[in-house]
Structure formats: structure tokens, C-alpha cells
mmCIF file of C-alpha atoms in Angstrom:
data_model
loop_
_atom_site.group_PDB
_atom_site.id
_atom_site.type_symbol
_atom_site.label_atom_id
_atom_site.label_comp_id
_atom_site.label_asym_id
_atom_site.label_seq_id
_atom_site.Cartn_x
_atom_site.Cartn_y
_atom_site.Cartn_z
ATOM 1 C CA MET A 1 11.410 12.022 2.859
ATOM 2 C CA ARG A 2 10.395 9.555 5.430
ATOM 3 C CA ALA A 3 11.887 6.436 6.358
ATOM 4 C CA VAL A 4 10.825 3.198 8.631
ATOM 5 C CA ILE A 5 13.632 1.717 10.133
ATOM 6 C CA GLN A 6 13.249 -1.631 11.976
ATOM 7 C CA ARG A 7 16.260 -3.289 13.820
ATOM 8 C CA VAL A 8 16.106 -7.247 12.222
ATOM 9 C CA LEU A 9 17.911 -10.336 12.577
ATOM 10 C CA ARG A 10 17.352 -11.030 8.936
ATOM 11 C CA ALA A 11 15.021 -9.909 6.126
ATOM 12 C CA SER A 12 14.107 -10.346 2.838
ATOM 13 C CA VAL A 13 11.903 -9.162 -0.244
ATOM 14 C CA THR A 14 10.326 -11.240 -2.976
ATOM 15 C CA VAL A 15 9.631 -10.174 -6.454
ATOM 16 C CA ASP A 16 7.416 -12.505 -8.867
ATOM 17 C CA GLY A 17 8.863 -15.645 -7.002
ATOM 18 C CA ALA A 18 12.347 -14.883 -6.963
ATOM 19 C CA VAL A 19 14.329 -13.145 -3.607
ATOM 20 C CA VAL A 20 15.943 -9.976 -5.015
ATOM 21 C CA GLY A 21 17.042 -8.503 -1.874
ATOM 22 C CA ALA A 22 18.390 -10.018 1.354
ATOM 23 C CA ILE A 23 20.569 -9.677 4.597
ATOM 24 C CA ASP A 24 20.788 -12.574 6.445
ATOM 25 C CA GLU A 25 22.478 -11.420 9.663
ATOM 26 C CA PRO A 26 21.274 -8.563 12.242
ATOM 27 C CA GLY A 27 20.944 -5.394 10.171
ATOM 28 C CA LEU A 28 18.167 -3.271 9.460
ATOM 29 C CA LEU A 29 14.938 -2.897 7.377
ATOM 30 C CA VAL A 30 14.254 0.522 5.617
ATOM 31 C CA TYR A 31 11.121 1.517 4.130
ATOM 32 C CA LEU A 32 11.715 4.978 2.540
ATOM 33 C CA GLY A 33 8.986 7.247 1.041
ATOM 34 C CA VAL A 34 9.513 9.990 -1.516
ATOM 35 C CA THR A 35 7.561 13.740 -1.189
ATOM 36 C CA HIS A 36 7.598 16.003 -3.779
ATOM 37 C CA ASP A 37 10.214 18.535 -2.949
ATOM 38 C CA ASP A 38 12.543 16.378 -1.830
ATOM 39 C CA GLY A 39 16.498 16.570 -2.745
ATOM 40 C CA PRO A 40 20.005 15.533 -2.336
ATOM 41 C CA GLY A 41 19.457 17.736 1.330
ATOM 42 C CA GLU A 42 17.007 15.134 1.955
ATOM 43 C CA VAL A 43 18.659 11.942 0.745
ATOM 44 C CA ALA A 44 21.723 12.783 2.248
ATOM 45 C CA TRP A 45 20.673 13.801 5.659
ATOM 46 C CA THR A 46 18.474 10.476 5.369
ATOM 47 C CA ALA A 47 21.437 8.060 4.640
ATOM 48 C CA ARG A 48 23.443 9.716 6.942
ATOM 49 C CA LYS A 49 21.197 9.009 9.653
ATOM 50 C CA ILE A 50 20.324 5.287 8.501
ATOM 51 C CA TRP A 51 24.024 4.589 9.250
ATOM 52 C CA GLU A 52 24.861 6.133 11.857
ATOM 53 C CA LEU A 53 21.913 5.908 14.301
ATOM 54 C CA ARG A 54 22.781 3.762 17.341
ATOM 55 C CA LEU A 55 19.740 1.004 17.331
ATOM 56 C CA LEU A 56 21.220 -1.639 16.987
ATOM 57 C CA ARG A 57 22.202 -3.965 20.107
ATOM 58 C CA GLU A 58 24.213 -2.647 22.859
ATOM 59 C CA GLU A 59 23.039 0.688 21.161
ATOM 60 C CA ARG A 60 25.420 0.311 18.593
ATOM 61 C CA SER A 61 24.956 1.688 14.891
ATOM 62 C CA ALA A 62 25.056 -0.060 11.331
ATOM 63 C CA SER A 63 28.162 2.103 10.556
ATOM 64 C CA GLU A 64 30.175 0.607 14.097
ATOM 65 C CA VAL A 65 29.326 -2.668 13.741
ATOM 66 C CA ASP A 66 29.232 -2.845 9.167
ATOM 67 C CA ALA A 67 25.559 -4.548 9.628
ATOM 68 C CA PRO A 68 23.780 -4.629 6.151
ATOM 69 C CA VAL A 69 20.793 -2.474 5.067
ATOM 70 C CA LEU A 70 17.977 -3.589 3.280
ATOM 71 C CA VAL A 71 15.988 -0.287 1.871
ATOM 72 C CA VAL A 72 12.483 -0.763 0.363
ATOM 73 C CA SER A 73 10.726 1.819 -1.712
ATOM 74 C CA GLN A 74 7.511 2.615 -0.155
ATOM 75 C CA PHE A 75 4.562 5.423 -1.546
ATOM 76 C CA THR A 76 2.352 4.437 0.933
ATOM 77 C CA LEU A 77 4.563 6.164 3.753
ATOM 78 C CA TYR A 78 3.107 9.437 2.474
ATOM 79 C CA GLY A 79 -0.725 8.067 2.751
ATOM 80 C CA ASP A 80 -3.053 10.171 4.326
ATOM 81 C CA ALA A 81 -6.232 8.521 6.024
ATOM 82 C CA ARG A 82 -7.395 11.239 8.343
ATOM 83 C CA LYS A 83 -10.438 12.059 6.341
ATOM 84 C CA GLY A 84 -13.094 9.373 5.108
ATOM 85 C CA ARG A 85 -12.140 5.736 4.747
ATOM 86 C CA ARG A 86 -10.292 5.871 1.398
ATOM 87 C CA PRO A 87 -6.340 7.190 1.994
ATOM 88 C CA THR A 88 -4.931 9.932 -0.246
ATOM 89 C CA TRP A 89 -1.233 9.563 -1.896
ATOM 90 C CA GLN A 90 -1.184 13.203 -3.175
ATOM 91 C CA ALA A 91 2.093 13.915 -0.631
ATOM 92 C CA ALA A 92 3.569 11.326 -2.360
ATOM 93 C CA ALA A 93 6.116 11.836 -5.199
ATOM 94 C CA PRO A 94 5.285 10.316 -8.423
ATOM 95 C CA GLY A 95 8.066 7.750 -9.512
ATOM 96 C CA SER A 96 10.150 10.234 -11.884
ATOM 97 C CA VAL A 97 10.992 11.711 -8.657
ATOM 98 C CA SER A 98 10.592 9.211 -6.692
ATOM 99 C CA GLU A 99 12.768 6.682 -8.019
ATOM 100 C CA PRO A 100 15.990 8.841 -8.644
ATOM 101 C CA ALA A 101 15.966 10.125 -4.513
ATOM 102 C CA TYR A 102 15.152 6.604 -3.715
ATOM 103 C CA ASP A 103 18.748 5.209 -5.804
ATOM 104 C CA ALA A 104 20.271 8.343 -4.008
ATOM 105 C CA VAL A 105 19.761 7.322 -0.855
ATOM 106 C CA CYS A 106 20.924 3.461 -1.458
ATOM 107 C CA ALA A 107 23.665 5.080 -3.489
ATOM 108 C CA GLU A 108 24.585 7.595 -0.397
ATOM 109 C CA LEU A 109 24.313 4.953 2.235
ATOM 110 C CA GLU A 110 27.065 2.727 -0.300
ATOM 111 C CA ARG A 111 28.955 5.808 -0.311
ATOM 112 C CA LEU A 112 29.272 5.811 3.772
ATOM 113 C CA GLY A 113 30.346 2.310 3.313
ATOM 114 C CA ALA A 114 26.797 0.371 4.335
ATOM 115 C CA ARG A 115 26.376 -2.826 2.326
ATOM 116 C CA VAL A 116 22.854 -2.303 1.159
ATOM 117 C CA GLU A 117 20.172 -4.827 -0.521
ATOM 118 C CA ARG A 118 16.975 -3.476 -2.083
ATOM 119 C CA GLY A 119 13.693 -3.965 -2.734
ATOM 120 C CA VAL A 120 12.276 -3.437 -6.846
ATOM 121 C CA PHE A 121 11.339 0.149 -7.329
ATOM 122 C CA GLY A 122 7.351 0.270 -8.216
ATOM 123 C CA ALA A 123 7.176 -3.789 -7.990
ATOM 124 C CA ASP A 124 4.854 -5.199 -6.235
ATOM 125 C CA MET A 125 7.035 -7.050 -3.423
ATOM 126 C CA ARG A 126 6.277 -9.817 -0.716
ATOM 127 C CA VAL A 127 8.616 -8.853 2.324
ATOM 128 C CA GLU A 128 9.361 -10.820 4.852
ATOM 129 C CA SER A 129 11.733 -10.130 8.105
ATOM 130 C CA VAL A 130 12.166 -10.972 11.763
ATOM 131 C CA ASN A 131 11.713 -8.441 14.102
ATOM 132 C CA ASP A 132 14.851 -7.392 16.730
ATOM 133 C CA GLY A 133 13.654 -6.175 19.740
ATOM 134 C CA PRO A 134 11.015 -5.075 18.506
ATOM 135 C CA VAL A 135 12.644 -2.121 17.342
ATOM 136 C CA THR A 136 11.031 0.481 14.953
ATOM 137 C CA LEU A 137 11.961 4.670 14.583
ATOM 138 C CA VAL A 138 10.405 6.773 12.280
ATOM 139 C CA LEU A 139 12.532 9.588 10.558
ATOM 140 C CA ASP A 140 10.895 12.745 8.914
ATOM 141 C CA ARG A 141 13.359 15.435 6.878
ATOM 142 C CA GLU A 142 10.837 17.942 6.183
ATOM 143 C CA ALA A 143 12.686 19.783 3.051
ATOM 144 C CA SER A 144 15.191 22.436 3.608
ATOM 145 C CA ALA A 145 15.587 21.541 7.010
ATOM 146 C CA PRO A 146 18.651 22.022 8.950
#
């Protein structure tokens, strides 16, 4: 599982001209990618890391200040552009694997206490954000990693 986490002042996701998810205060914008063998261990680890990492101002975590989290699915995080000019998406899990994993990460964040906003899985989305810092972190969790 791979997540790109950005500290934002605000962020929103629009699908077909309608805002489907938004945070209007400082929080985290998370782009989430899923690979083929991601399971419950990766879901739990990723959600906990997102919620507890000290990325906000004054080295505080979203959990410490009850900051909102906007989670957007993004299979392109597993794109590989090392060869040629056309990326391959072979490492990205198909929707039948990645959509339940995406939903599970959002649900686990909510279980941990997060206020979660979402994009729409598989939709053509327009994401707007005002980055704060900027602070951006890439989280990678290999399947079966400790």
C-alpha cells in the first residue's frame, strides 16, 4: 500500500461538477494506492500511520488536534515509468482488490476517530488543495512487513 500525504489548509474533490468531499480547515489530503497483495495488515498500518504521524504544525498529529482527512484513491501511485515513455500500471491492484482496501482504510481511520472525507473510487476527479508548508510524505507498506 502506498499513500502520499499532504498537509493542507483546505482541500476538495469534485466529480461531474459537484463537490463530493471537502475539508475546509487544516488537515491531511491523502492519495492512496493499493497493490495486489495488500490486506488487513497493510490497511491497519497505513490508517494508523496517517492518523498518528506528526505532520501538522508544531509537530502535531491529526489525532492530537482532531484534524480532518480527505482520502482519494489513486491507482497511478503504482505506475512504473522506468522504461520508455508510457508508464505501466501492472503493480496497481484491480478495482476488485483496491476498492475494498480503500474503503477499509477510510473505515479504519473513522474507527480511530478521524473525520474522513472521500473522493469517489474510480471516478474522474478534480482535486483542489492549498498545501501548507508544503509538507508531503510518501508512505510505503510492503505486504507482510512488520
